[in-house]
XYZ file of C-alpha atoms in Angstrom:
350
model
C 66.821 26.331 -59.214
C 66.365 29.440 -61.323
C 62.779 30.711 -61.170
C 60.842 32.946 -63.540
C 61.528 36.079 -61.496
C 65.285 35.439 -61.705
C 65.026 34.695 -65.429
C 63.178 37.944 -66.061
C 65.677 39.949 -64.006
C 68.663 38.327 -65.708
C 67.130 38.893 -69.146
C 66.392 42.548 -68.355
C 69.607 43.520 -66.531
C 72.249 41.086 -67.744
C 73.071 40.132 -64.141
C 71.485 38.984 -60.884
C 72.689 38.816 -57.279
C 72.080 35.381 -55.782
C 72.043 35.755 -51.981
C 73.673 33.502 -49.386
C 75.340 31.109 -51.817
C 78.163 30.481 -49.322
C 77.601 29.669 -45.658
C 79.809 30.918 -42.831
C 81.898 27.744 -42.725
C 82.682 28.054 -46.432
C 83.499 31.745 -46.075
C 85.828 31.081 -43.154
C 87.760 28.450 -45.093
C 87.928 30.484 -48.307
C 89.194 33.522 -46.406
C 91.718 31.466 -44.423
C 93.279 30.115 -47.609
C 93.008 33.534 -49.241
C 95.120 34.965 -46.416
C 97.817 32.370 -47.082
C 98.001 33.050 -50.811
C 97.423 36.795 -50.967
C 97.899 38.697 -47.732
C 100.918 36.711 -46.542
C 102.858 37.342 -49.747
C 104.967 40.474 -49.450
C 105.009 40.948 -53.213
C 101.218 41.091 -53.185
C 101.053 43.788 -50.552
C 103.788 45.863 -52.179
C 101.933 45.709 -55.507
C 98.600 46.623 -53.977
C 99.054 50.366 -54.335
C 95.964 52.483 -54.685
C 96.665 53.144 -58.360
C 96.644 49.467 -59.315
C 93.928 46.903 -59.969
C 95.315 43.622 -58.686
C 94.270 40.296 -60.144
C 95.693 36.931 -59.161
C 95.044 33.657 -60.930
C 93.669 31.024 -58.591
C 96.296 28.302 -58.403
C 98.475 30.186 -60.839
C 101.707 29.221 -59.045
C 101.125 25.473 -58.885
C 101.080 23.724 -62.264
C 101.234 20.076 -63.273
C 101.425 18.121 -66.501
C 98.037 16.580 -67.161
C 96.291 14.478 -69.812
C 92.514 14.606 -70.078
C 90.049 12.038 -71.427
C 90.206 13.654 -74.883
C 93.910 12.804 -75.086
C 95.034 16.415 -74.752
C 98.262 16.856 -72.796
C 99.138 20.231 -71.348
C 100.385 22.076 -68.294
C 97.392 22.757 -66.088
C 97.144 24.881 -62.979
C 95.634 23.718 -59.711
C 93.182 25.561 -57.524
C 94.276 26.490 -54.029
C 92.363 23.879 -52.034
C 89.133 21.883 -51.826
C 87.055 24.933 -50.840
C 88.061 26.688 -54.067
C 87.458 23.516 -56.083
C 83.934 23.259 -54.721
C 83.095 26.661 -56.189
C 83.511 25.107 -59.651
C 80.107 23.430 -59.355
C 78.526 25.189 -56.395
C 75.169 23.515 -55.833
C 73.232 26.790 -55.911
C 74.901 28.201 -59.010
C 75.159 24.962 -61.022
C 71.544 24.873 -62.315
C 71.727 28.554 -63.249
C 74.908 27.963 -65.246
C 73.398 24.908 -66.904
C 70.468 26.955 -68.148
C 72.174 30.118 -69.383
C 75.081 28.214 -70.974
C 73.053 25.265 -72.249
C 69.959 26.933 -73.707
C 70.806 28.737 -76.985
C 67.954 31.172 -76.311
C 70.273 33.114 -73.989
C 72.828 33.635 -76.773
C 75.838 31.871 -75.239
C 75.658 28.375 -76.733
C 75.382 28.203 -80.543
C 71.951 27.126 -81.767
C 73.518 24.219 -83.668
C 75.177 22.705 -80.595
C 73.943 19.079 -80.425
C 71.504 18.305 -77.635
C 73.853 15.704 -76.139
C 76.366 18.466 -75.356
C 73.792 20.503 -73.438
C 73.918 21.605 -70.691
C 77.629 20.845 -70.501
C 79.979 23.760 -69.941
C 83.544 24.339 -68.798
C 85.478 26.699 -66.557
C 87.408 28.768 -69.076
C 89.504 30.833 -66.649
C 89.388 32.566 -63.286
C 90.935 35.413 -61.353
C 90.985 37.084 -57.966
C 90.483 40.793 -57.367
C 92.058 42.237 -54.254
C 92.085 45.784 -52.942
C 93.261 46.937 -49.512
C 90.948 49.058 -47.392
C 91.068 52.771 -48.139
C 92.293 55.491 -45.783
C 91.655 59.265 -45.925
C 95.223 59.882 -47.104
C 95.028 57.525 -50.079
C 94.988 59.003 -53.550
C 92.149 58.297 -55.955
C 91.714 54.742 -57.185
C 91.625 54.418 -60.961
C 89.140 51.582 -61.265
C 88.794 50.024 -64.700
C 87.283 50.634 -68.127
C 84.162 49.063 -69.564
C 84.484 45.834 -71.517
C 82.256 43.031 -72.754
C 79.757 43.048 -75.587
C 76.616 41.345 -76.952
C 78.589 38.847 -79.057
C 80.398 37.353 -76.021
C 79.545 33.788 -75.023
C 80.935 33.408 -71.506
C 79.182 33.805 -68.155
C 80.795 34.683 -64.822
C 80.127 33.824 -61.181
C 81.428 36.562 -58.867
C 81.844 35.308 -55.292
C 82.214 38.022 -52.667
C 84.327 36.962 -49.674
C 83.834 40.339 -47.976
C 80.719 42.508 -47.982
C 80.580 45.228 -50.645
C 78.411 48.018 -49.282
C 76.915 51.226 -50.693
C 79.587 53.407 -52.262
C 82.392 50.860 -51.810
C 82.974 50.278 -55.523
C 84.091 47.033 -57.128
C 81.933 45.319 -59.730
C 79.687 47.606 -61.744
C 77.903 47.525 -65.065
C 75.779 49.472 -67.517
C 72.437 47.740 -67.157
C 70.889 46.146 -70.223
C 73.871 46.589 -72.538
C 74.014 42.830 -73.130
C 71.365 43.608 -75.747
C 72.632 45.297 -78.937
C 69.931 47.989 -78.927
C 70.962 49.156 -75.459
C 74.662 48.886 -76.219
C 74.112 51.190 -79.178
C 72.751 53.885 -76.847
C 76.088 53.768 -75.055
C 78.061 53.876 -78.288
C 76.087 56.915 -79.402
C 77.244 58.876 -76.343
C 79.857 61.578 -76.911
C 83.187 61.446 -75.111
C 85.266 58.681 -73.574
C 82.444 56.755 -71.889
C 84.578 53.612 -71.730
C 86.752 55.122 -68.992
C 84.419 57.749 -67.539
C 81.346 55.538 -67.141
C 81.496 55.478 -63.315
C 82.504 59.134 -62.871
C 79.260 60.779 -61.755
C 80.718 64.262 -62.272
C 81.390 63.399 -65.915
C 78.132 61.537 -66.585
C 76.006 64.262 -64.956
C 76.929 66.577 -67.825
C 75.468 64.212 -70.427
C 71.760 64.363 -71.287
C 69.705 61.307 -70.309
C 72.721 59.256 -69.166
C 70.945 57.776 -66.148
C 67.782 57.073 -68.127
C 69.394 55.626 -71.254
C 72.407 53.765 -69.847
C 72.071 53.513 -66.057
C 75.134 52.360 -64.136
C 74.590 49.827 -61.354
C 77.145 49.844 -58.544
C 76.431 46.323 -57.419
C 76.281 45.727 -53.674
C 76.574 42.229 -52.224
C 77.018 40.603 -48.830
C 79.871 38.253 -48.051
C 78.662 34.898 -49.364
C 76.532 36.332 -52.175
C 77.261 35.526 -55.817
C 76.788 37.918 -58.732
C 75.948 36.031 -61.927
C 76.477 38.102 -65.060
C 76.830 37.576 -68.775
C 79.996 38.904 -70.356
C 77.730 40.288 -73.074
C 77.070 43.048 -70.548
C 79.260 46.146 -70.543
C 80.935 45.929 -67.133
C 84.027 47.046 -65.279
C 85.633 47.910 -61.954
C 84.367 50.953 -60.079
C 87.160 52.686 -58.096
C 87.464 51.103 -54.667
C 86.448 53.406 -51.811
C 85.625 50.868 -49.089
C 87.301 51.005 -45.688
C 87.551 47.227 -45.764
C 89.340 44.988 -48.247
C 87.901 43.922 -51.520
C 88.040 40.132 -51.843
C 86.306 38.939 -54.996
C 86.601 35.648 -56.895
C 85.703 35.430 -60.582
C 84.893 32.019 -62.109
C 84.310 32.405 -65.864
C 82.475 29.696 -67.816
C 81.808 28.939 -71.489
C 79.593 26.423 -73.320
C 81.308 23.072 -73.872
C 83.339 23.097 -77.064
C 83.990 26.842 -77.010
C 87.015 28.774 -75.750
C 87.560 32.389 -74.776
C 91.015 32.283 -73.177
C 93.791 29.705 -73.211
C 93.937 28.751 -69.526
C 94.136 25.077 -68.638
C 93.573 23.198 -65.394
C 95.050 20.051 -63.904
C 92.203 17.538 -64.068
C 94.149 14.857 -62.185
C 94.037 16.521 -58.778
C 92.818 13.732 -56.439
C 90.535 16.115 -54.544
C 88.454 16.921 -57.623
C 85.141 15.144 -58.130
C 84.328 13.566 -61.487
C 81.889 16.380 -62.257
C 84.491 19.007 -61.425
C 87.039 17.286 -63.666
C 84.565 17.364 -66.548
C 83.963 21.095 -66.044
C 87.733 21.766 -65.973
C 88.592 19.780 -69.103
C 90.264 21.682 -71.920
C 87.604 20.575 -74.416
C 88.045 20.402 -78.189
C 87.143 23.703 -79.860
C 84.132 22.344 -81.661
C 82.259 25.606 -82.197
C 84.970 28.243 -82.347
C 88.651 28.015 -83.126
C 91.480 28.958 -80.758
C 92.769 32.500 -80.722
C 95.243 33.077 -83.514
C 97.706 34.743 -81.136
C 98.113 31.507 -79.138
C 100.082 28.368 -79.981
C 97.954 25.223 -79.779
C 100.193 23.113 -82.014
C 100.930 20.680 -79.172
C 97.232 19.826 -79.004
C 95.833 19.668 -82.546
C 92.577 18.189 -81.213
C 91.736 21.650 -79.955
C 91.482 22.918 -83.531
C 88.979 20.288 -84.685
C 85.545 21.616 -85.589
C 82.338 19.693 -85.026
C 80.689 18.412 -88.237
C 77.758 20.720 -87.498
C 79.911 23.849 -87.254
C 78.416 26.927 -88.898
C 79.619 30.396 -89.786
C 77.183 31.813 -87.266
C 74.394 30.731 -84.952
C 70.697 30.881 -85.812
C 69.291 34.113 -84.323
C 65.669 32.941 -84.519
C 66.004 30.910 -81.300
C 67.033 33.894 -79.174
C 65.058 35.557 -76.430
C 63.811 39.043 -77.413
C 66.638 41.534 -77.815
C 69.459 39.024 -77.334
C 72.429 38.598 -79.658
C 73.946 35.311 -80.909
C 77.453 34.325 -79.771
C 80.471 35.247 -81.846
C 81.743 32.075 -83.489
C 85.456 32.697 -83.922
C 86.799 31.115 -87.127
C 89.895 31.633 -89.222
C 89.399 33.035 -92.714
C 90.413 29.650 -94.125
C 87.829 27.758 -92.092
C 85.127 30.326 -92.809
C 85.757 30.056 -96.547
C 85.621 26.268 -96.357
C 82.317 26.298 -94.497
C 80.819 28.761 -96.959
C 81.783 26.549 -99.904
C 81.070 23.156 -98.318
C 77.995 21.967 -100.234
C 76.271 25.206 -99.440
C 76.417 24.537 -95.713
C 76.546 27.926 -94.047
C 76.592 29.482 -97.512
C 75.026 32.624 -96.133
C 75.962 34.324 -92.900
C 72.208 34.563 -92.391
C 71.703 30.837 -92.960
C 69.940 29.010 -90.176
C 71.793 26.214 -88.405
């Protein structure tokens, strides 16, 4: 269970490292299957040049037609095997996810989400980060730019299958930028901080960089899990480790909200009932699908809950937090603003 010390650290930093989430037996099985799907594929190795950041969808090659309990029919991908399925609701991480995605105080679930839908959440999408070990003759690794922001509503579990030590690189973040006041300090910086954030030579020339927007190069043992909010400005620090980088990202959202458009096969016989519920492509009750995606085959995904609002009530938030961005089309927003005064002000409380 999440304790007060973990809550305080998560609220202050925007992330925590939960130690020893996976035991050696789990690690062995996850790595064995990883070898089959990543290292034994020639196209993976040939694409793993030092100037590339490689991401692979878990189960992205095996897809099946599926129909969930909401009546939605779609092509859903399967996870690699039972060990990867069991990360969906890992017993250590589950209560942490239930709290940060179910309690509107954290700024992920809208304040007007009905109590019966809390603490439900769903796996929105996932990916795998792989980097080969570095050698002295390798050129510089590019890493990745900063992304994320205080209006985001998804939360990510980062499972490390190999130890990430001091100076190795991998997951990094600008601590505290999940709060708008701290993010603004970053935005006020001169220069291209989005791409130079982890370049110590560049940041050393800026006044108060380390004090105002400190970068954490997050270390973790094999079997640890990094839990972070996507409100946090984060990115990939160039890989410098002699060993491989093997990192799994499981990204979750409150039930009834969508960030991406990934879908999973919920009819896999190895899934538990709880795992199926977490994988379901739920109706978009509190934000509408992305306008650049075609959801016409599943109109249920465009239905809004009767309690939908233009925005969430900020008064329920923990100090410094920001409410989630409720994505609505202009047409829906106009309807809500004119619907008997419901949501008539973007400052109205839900």
